[in-house]
mmCIF file of C-alpha atoms in Angstrom:
data_model
loop_
_atom_site.group_PDB
_atom_site.id
_atom_site.type_symbol
_atom_site.label_atom_id
_atom_site.label_comp_id
_atom_site.label_asym_id
_atom_site.label_seq_id
_atom_site.Cartn_x
_atom_site.Cartn_y
_atom_site.Cartn_z
ATOM 1 C CA MET A 1386 0.000 0.000 0.000
ATOM 2 C CA GLN A 1387 1.084 3.577 -0.562
ATOM 3 C CA ILE A 1388 1.113 6.198 2.154
ATOM 4 C CA GLN A 1389 2.195 9.839 2.230
ATOM 5 C CA SER A 1390 4.521 10.073 5.262
ATOM 6 C CA GLU A 1391 4.882 13.574 6.667
ATOM 7 C CA GLN A 1392 8.518 12.840 7.521
ATOM 8 C CA LEU A 1393 9.654 10.705 4.591
ATOM 9 C CA GLY A 1394 7.306 11.607 1.739
ATOM 10 C CA PRO A 1395 5.461 9.032 -0.375
ATOM 11 C CA LEU A 1396 6.191 5.446 0.680
ATOM 12 C CA GLU A 1397 5.276 2.027 -0.656
ATOM 13 C CA ILE A 1398 4.643 -0.228 2.332
ATOM 14 C CA PRO A 1399 4.540 -3.968 1.704
ATOM 15 C CA GLU A 1400 1.588 -5.575 3.489
ATOM 16 C CA GLU A 1401 3.875 -8.122 5.169
ATOM 17 C CA SER A 1402 5.963 -5.430 6.877
ATOM 18 C CA VAL A 1403 2.982 -3.977 8.751
ATOM 19 C CA VAL A 1404 2.969 -4.622 12.518
ATOM 20 C CA THR A 1405 -0.391 -4.657 14.302
ATOM 21 C CA PHE A 1406 -0.616 -3.292 17.850
ATOM 22 C CA PRO A 1407 -3.870 -4.880 19.105
ATOM 23 C CA PHE A 1408 -4.048 -2.484 22.091
ATOM 24 C CA GLY A 1409 -2.809 0.512 20.160
ATOM 25 C CA ILE A 1410 -0.057 2.596 21.746
ATOM 26 C CA PRO A 1411 -0.961 4.565 24.917
ATOM 27 C CA GLY A 1412 -2.075 8.018 23.789
ATOM 28 C CA PHE A 1413 -3.121 6.646 20.385
ATOM 29 C CA PRO A 1414 -5.609 3.859 21.185
ATOM 30 C CA ALA A 1415 -7.460 3.978 17.870
ATOM 31 C CA LEU A 1416 -4.373 3.432 15.706
ATOM 32 C CA ARG A 1417 -3.233 -0.161 15.345
ATOM 33 C CA LYS A 1418 -1.065 -0.499 12.253
ATOM 34 C CA TYR A 1419 2.554 0.631 12.082
ATOM 35 C CA CYS A 1420 5.605 -0.012 9.969
ATOM 36 C CA LEU A 1421 9.267 0.184 11.013
ATOM 37 C CA LEU A 1422 11.273 2.150 8.452
ATOM 38 C CA GLU A 1423 14.923 2.975 7.867
ATOM 39 C CA VAL A 1424 15.437 6.727 7.938
ATOM 40 C CA LYS A 1425 19.014 6.827 6.756
ATOM 41 C CA GLN A 1426 21.405 3.982 6.063
ATOM 42 C CA GLY A 1427 23.673 3.364 9.046
ATOM 43 C CA SER A 1428 21.628 5.576 11.353
ATOM 44 C CA ARG A 1429 20.934 4.224 14.833
ATOM 45 C CA PHE A 1430 17.449 5.725 14.562
ATOM 46 C CA LYS A 1431 14.474 4.247 12.775
ATOM 47 C CA LEU A 1432 10.976 5.563 12.222
ATOM 48 C CA LEU A 1433 7.864 3.753 13.402
ATOM 49 C CA GLN A 1434 5.364 5.085 10.911
ATOM 50 C CA SER A 1435 1.599 4.874 11.419
ATOM 51 C CA VAL A 1436 0.050 3.250 8.375
ATOM 52 C CA GLU A 1437 -3.368 4.683 9.208
ATOM 53 C CA LEU A 1438 -2.343 8.265 10.024
ATOM 54 C CA PRO A 1439 0.512 9.433 7.780
ATOM 55 C CA ALA A 1440 1.205 12.463 10.019
ATOM 56 C CA LEU A 1441 2.040 10.154 12.942
ATOM 57 C CA ALA A 1442 5.503 8.658 13.329
ATOM 58 C CA PHE A 1443 7.847 7.901 16.209
ATOM 59 C CA VAL A 1444 11.620 8.026 16.145
ATOM 60 C CA VAL A 1445 12.890 4.827 17.766
ATOM 61 C CA THR A 1446 16.258 3.358 18.666
ATOM 62 C CA ASP A 1447 17.693 0.118 19.999
ATOM 63 C CA PRO A 1448 17.601 0.315 23.826
ATOM 64 C CA VAL A 1449 20.674 -1.933 24.070
ATOM 65 C CA SER A 1450 22.689 0.764 22.274
ATOM 66 C CA LEU A 1451 21.848 3.076 25.202
ATOM 67 C CA ASP A 1452 22.292 0.522 27.961
ATOM 68 C CA PRO A 1453 24.259 -2.678 27.251
ATOM 69 C CA ASP A 1454 22.610 -4.235 30.333
ATOM 70 C CA TYR A 1455 19.074 -3.553 29.125
ATOM 71 C CA PRO A 1456 16.974 -6.497 30.378
ATOM 72 C CA MET A 1457 15.953 -8.114 27.092
ATOM 73 C CA ASP A 1458 14.941 -11.324 28.908
ATOM 74 C CA ASP A 1459 12.439 -9.370 31.029
ATOM 75 C CA VAL A 1460 11.073 -7.671 27.923
ATOM 76 C CA ARG A 1461 10.621 -11.068 26.258
ATOM 77 C CA ARG A 1462 8.979 -12.513 29.389
ATOM 78 C CA ILE A 1463 6.501 -9.613 29.652
ATOM 79 C CA TYR A 1464 5.639 -9.985 25.950
ATOM 80 C CA GLY A 1465 4.859 -13.649 26.672
ATOM 81 C CA GLU A 1466 2.791 -12.794 29.746
ATOM 82 C CA LEU A 1467 0.500 -10.767 27.499
ATOM 83 C CA GLY A 1468 -0.398 -13.973 25.697
ATOM 84 C CA LEU A 1469 1.908 -13.250 22.751
ATOM 85 C CA ASP A 1470 4.503 -15.707 21.408
ATOM 86 C CA PRO A 1471 7.839 -14.904 23.117
ATOM 87 C CA ALA A 1472 9.798 -17.615 21.281
ATOM 88 C CA GLN A 1473 9.864 -15.822 17.926
ATOM 89 C CA PRO A 1474 12.493 -13.221 16.928
ATOM 90 C CA LEU A 1475 11.512 -9.877 18.464
ATOM 91 C CA ALA A 1476 12.347 -6.317 17.468
ATOM 92 C CA ILE A 1477 12.654 -4.151 20.585
ATOM 93 C CA ALA A 1478 12.660 -0.371 20.211
ATOM 94 C CA ALA A 1479 12.685 2.594 22.565
ATOM 95 C CA ILE A 1480 10.650 5.627 21.509
ATOM 96 C CA VAL A 1481 12.828 8.728 21.260
ATOM 97 C CA THR A 1482 11.485 12.193 22.052
ATOM 98 C CA VAL A 1483 13.242 14.864 19.994
ATOM 99 C CA PRO A 1484 12.168 18.221 21.418
ATOM 100 C CA GLY A 1485 14.700 20.060 19.241
ATOM 101 C CA PRO A 1486 17.707 22.159 20.214
ATOM 102 C CA PRO A 1487 18.720 23.140 22.813
ATOM 103 C CA THR A 1488 16.902 20.265 24.535
ATOM 104 C CA ARG A 1489 18.605 16.921 24.011
ATOM 105 C CA PRO A 1490 16.664 13.867 22.832
ATOM 106 C CA THR A 1491 15.519 11.343 25.426
ATOM 107 C CA ALA A 1492 14.521 7.706 25.052
ATOM 108 C CA ASN A 1493 11.692 5.873 26.789
ATOM 109 C CA LEU A 1494 13.479 2.905 28.356
ATOM 110 C CA LEU A 1495 10.668 2.267 30.850
ATOM 111 C CA ALA A 1496 8.140 1.313 28.173
ATOM 112 C CA PRO A 1497 9.772 -0.226 25.082
ATOM 113 C CA LEU A 1498 7.927 -1.308 21.966
ATOM 114 C CA VAL A 1499 8.151 -5.051 21.362
ATOM 115 C CA MET A 1500 7.308 -6.404 17.926
ATOM 116 C CA GLY A 1501 7.105 -10.058 16.957
ATOM 117 C CA LEU A 1502 8.837 -10.484 13.604
ATOM 118 C CA THR A 1503 6.929 -13.657 12.770
ATOM 119 C CA SER A 1504 3.476 -12.827 14.160
ATOM 120 C CA ARG A 1505 3.825 -9.110 13.239
ATOM 121 C CA VAL A 1506 2.131 -8.283 16.562
ATOM 122 C CA GLY A 1507 3.456 -5.399 18.643
ATOM 123 C CA VAL A 1508 2.841 -3.999 22.100
ATOM 124 C CA GLN A 1509 4.293 -1.261 24.279
ATOM 125 C CA VAL A 1510 5.267 -3.087 27.472
ATOM 126 C CA VAL A 1511 6.188 -1.593 30.862
ATOM 127 C CA LEU A 1512 9.252 -2.661 32.845
ATOM 128 C CA HIS A 1513 7.527 -2.391 36.232
ATOM 129 C CA ASP A 1514 9.833 -2.132 39.248
ATOM 130 C CA SER A 1515 12.839 -1.300 37.061
ATOM 131 C CA PRO A 1516 15.122 1.745 37.458
ATOM 132 C CA TYR A 1517 14.243 2.939 33.939
ATOM 133 C CA GLN A 1518 12.394 6.152 33.123
ATOM 134 C CA VAL A 1519 10.293 7.470 30.258
ATOM 135 C CA ARG A 1520 12.968 10.135 29.667
ATOM 136 C CA HIS A 1521 16.392 8.535 29.610
ATOM 137 C CA GLU A 1522 19.041 11.128 28.673
ATOM 138 C CA MET A 1523 20.820 10.082 25.500
ATOM 139 C CA MET B 1121 -10.555 9.259 31.776
ATOM 140 C CA ILE B 1122 -11.316 6.804 29.003
ATOM 141 C CA CYS B 1123 -11.048 8.401 25.557
ATOM 142 C CA SER B 1124 -11.700 5.614 23.117
ATOM 143 C CA GLY B 1125 -14.166 7.647 21.117
ATOM 144 C CA GLN B 1126 -16.996 5.458 22.314
ATOM 145 C CA GLU B 1127 -19.614 6.312 24.895
ATOM 146 C CA ALA B 1128 -18.335 5.283 28.321
ATOM 147 C CA LEU B 1129 -20.237 4.026 31.319
ATOM 148 C CA LEU B 1130 -19.577 5.773 34.628
ATOM 149 C CA LEU B 1131 -20.395 3.939 37.868
ATOM 150 C CA THR B 1132 -19.424 4.461 41.503
ATOM 151 C CA PHE B 1133 -19.555 1.568 44.012
ATOM 152 C CA SER B 1134 -19.027 1.248 47.747
ATOM 153 C CA ARG B 1135 -17.121 -1.946 48.600
ATOM 154 C CA LYS B 1136 -15.836 -3.455 51.843
ATOM 155 C CA THR B 1137 -12.697 -5.503 52.382
ATOM 156 C CA GLY B 1138 -13.103 -8.852 50.648
ATOM 157 C CA GLN B 1139 -15.784 -7.585 48.313
ATOM 158 C CA ALA B 1140 -15.254 -7.277 44.590
ATOM 159 C CA VAL B 1141 -16.400 -5.703 41.366
ATOM 160 C CA ARG B 1142 -16.671 -7.770 38.222
ATOM 161 C CA ILE B 1143 -16.215 -6.132 34.832
ATOM 162 C CA GLY B 1144 -17.567 -8.236 31.999
ATOM 163 C CA GLU B 1145 -17.238 -12.005 32.329
ATOM 164 C CA ASP B 1146 -13.585 -12.201 33.180
ATOM 165 C CA ILE B 1147 -12.242 -9.141 35.019
ATOM 166 C CA LEU B 1148 -12.518 -9.185 38.817
ATOM 167 C CA ILE B 1149 -11.264 -6.417 41.102
ATOM 168 C CA THR B 1150 -11.222 -7.373 44.800
ATOM 169 C CA VAL B 1151 -10.597 -5.030 47.745
ATOM 170 C CA LYS B 1152 -7.880 -6.847 49.713
ATOM 171 C CA GLU B 1153 -7.150 -4.328 52.430
ATOM 172 C CA ILE B 1154 -8.077 -0.816 53.474
ATOM 173 C CA ARG B 1155 -5.559 0.960 55.640
ATOM 174 C CA GLY B 1156 -6.058 4.658 56.325
ATOM 175 C CA ARG B 1157 -6.080 6.437 52.962
ATOM 176 C CA GLN B 1158 -4.727 3.466 51.034
ATOM 177 C CA VAL B 1159 -6.547 0.539 49.519
ATOM 178 C CA ARG B 1160 -4.973 -2.647 48.167
ATOM 179 C CA LEU B 1161 -6.727 -4.068 45.129
ATOM 180 C CA MET B 1162 -6.351 -7.470 43.537
ATOM 181 C CA ILE B 1163 -7.034 -7.530 39.817
ATOM 182 C CA GLU B 1164 -7.823 -10.765 38.034
ATOM 183 C CA ALA B 1165 -7.962 -10.319 34.290
ATOM 184 C CA PRO B 1166 -7.144 -12.299 31.147
ATOM 185 C CA ARG B 1167 -3.442 -11.901 30.534
ATOM 186 C CA GLU B 1168 -3.961 -10.181 27.201
ATOM 187 C CA VAL B 1169 -5.656 -7.266 29.006
ATOM 188 C CA PRO B 1170 -3.032 -4.628 29.829
ATOM 189 C CA VAL B 1171 -3.280 -3.405 33.445
ATOM 190 C CA PHE B 1172 -1.469 -0.233 34.481
ATOM 191 C CA ARG B 1173 -1.378 2.054 37.461
ATOM 192 C CA GLU B 1174 -3.250 5.049 36.052
ATOM 193 C CA GLU B 1175 -0.489 7.596 36.707
ATOM 194 C CA LEU B 1176 2.019 5.344 34.937
ATOM 195 C CA PHE B 1177 -0.310 4.895 31.957
ATOM 196 C CA GLN B 1178 -0.761 8.693 31.770
ATOM 197 C CA GLN B 1179 2.990 9.273 31.973
ATOM 198 C CA ILE B 1180 3.614 6.854 29.100
ATOM 199 C CA ALA B 1181 0.746 8.239 27.018
ATOM 200 C CA GLU B 1182 1.954 11.830 27.518
ATOM 201 C CA GLU B 1183 5.522 10.921 26.585
ATOM 202 C CA ASN B 1184 4.230 9.109 23.477
ATOM 203 C CA GLU B 1185 2.279 12.234 22.531
ATOM 204 C CA ARG B 1186 5.399 14.404 22.976
ATOM 205 C CA ALA B 1187 7.462 11.939 20.956
ATOM 206 C CA ALA B 1188 4.890 11.839 18.146
ATOM 207 C CA ARG B 1189 5.558 15.435 17.223
ATOM 208 C CA VAL B 1190 8.461 14.561 14.938
ATOM 209 C CA LYS B 1191 9.305 17.338 12.553
ATOM 210 C CA PRO B 1192 11.115 16.305 9.352
ATOM 211 C CA ASP B 1193 13.889 18.866 9.955
ATOM 212 C CA LEU B 1194 14.610 17.401 13.407
ATOM 213 C CA LEU B 1195 14.908 13.976 11.808
ATOM 214 C CA GLU B 1196 17.629 15.377 9.564
ATOM 215 C CA GLY B 1197 19.748 16.235 12.600
ATOM 216 C CA LEU B 1198 19.713 12.700 14.012
ATOM 217 C CA GLU B 1199 22.700 10.493 13.244
#
């Protein structure tokens, strides 16, 4: 399908690359379908683009690049506890807030996005009782 | 506040320790303990139903809303 991304212009999105968030993403409960896109080759940032609302996109990054000890096992366990298949390959992404200069970007390490690469089902999980915050200084 | 775009039902109950409220067939909220100004609740729900402390849900939703305002020129500056 073709969408007109506000950030990246016109895009052709293959159906099989769409990830469905059955609960939506907090703040955006009505929107369920997203697609993870490369912004620039070699960049550590990607764009999670809403398929349903072309004006909506999130900058995301790999949380392990920000904290090598990021608890991927806990993330996988929580994904499984939601009734989703934790045995498949997962893409795990932290949403980055880019307020613009002079304020530095922050990453939400408390509530990462977890996307099953086989099931194409995603959810924003919460690392309860962890030291992480929604605004981790990058 | 529930903002799903659908009409919401608003109910207020009085419950004692040990009493519960059932929501639909399969969500049960039981008052476990009342101590001063604090109440301990037990929530039984299907595991696919996300359960959050409200202030945590709001914090995450607000941060998502801040993060969603991505301007194309700011994207250019990210390496």
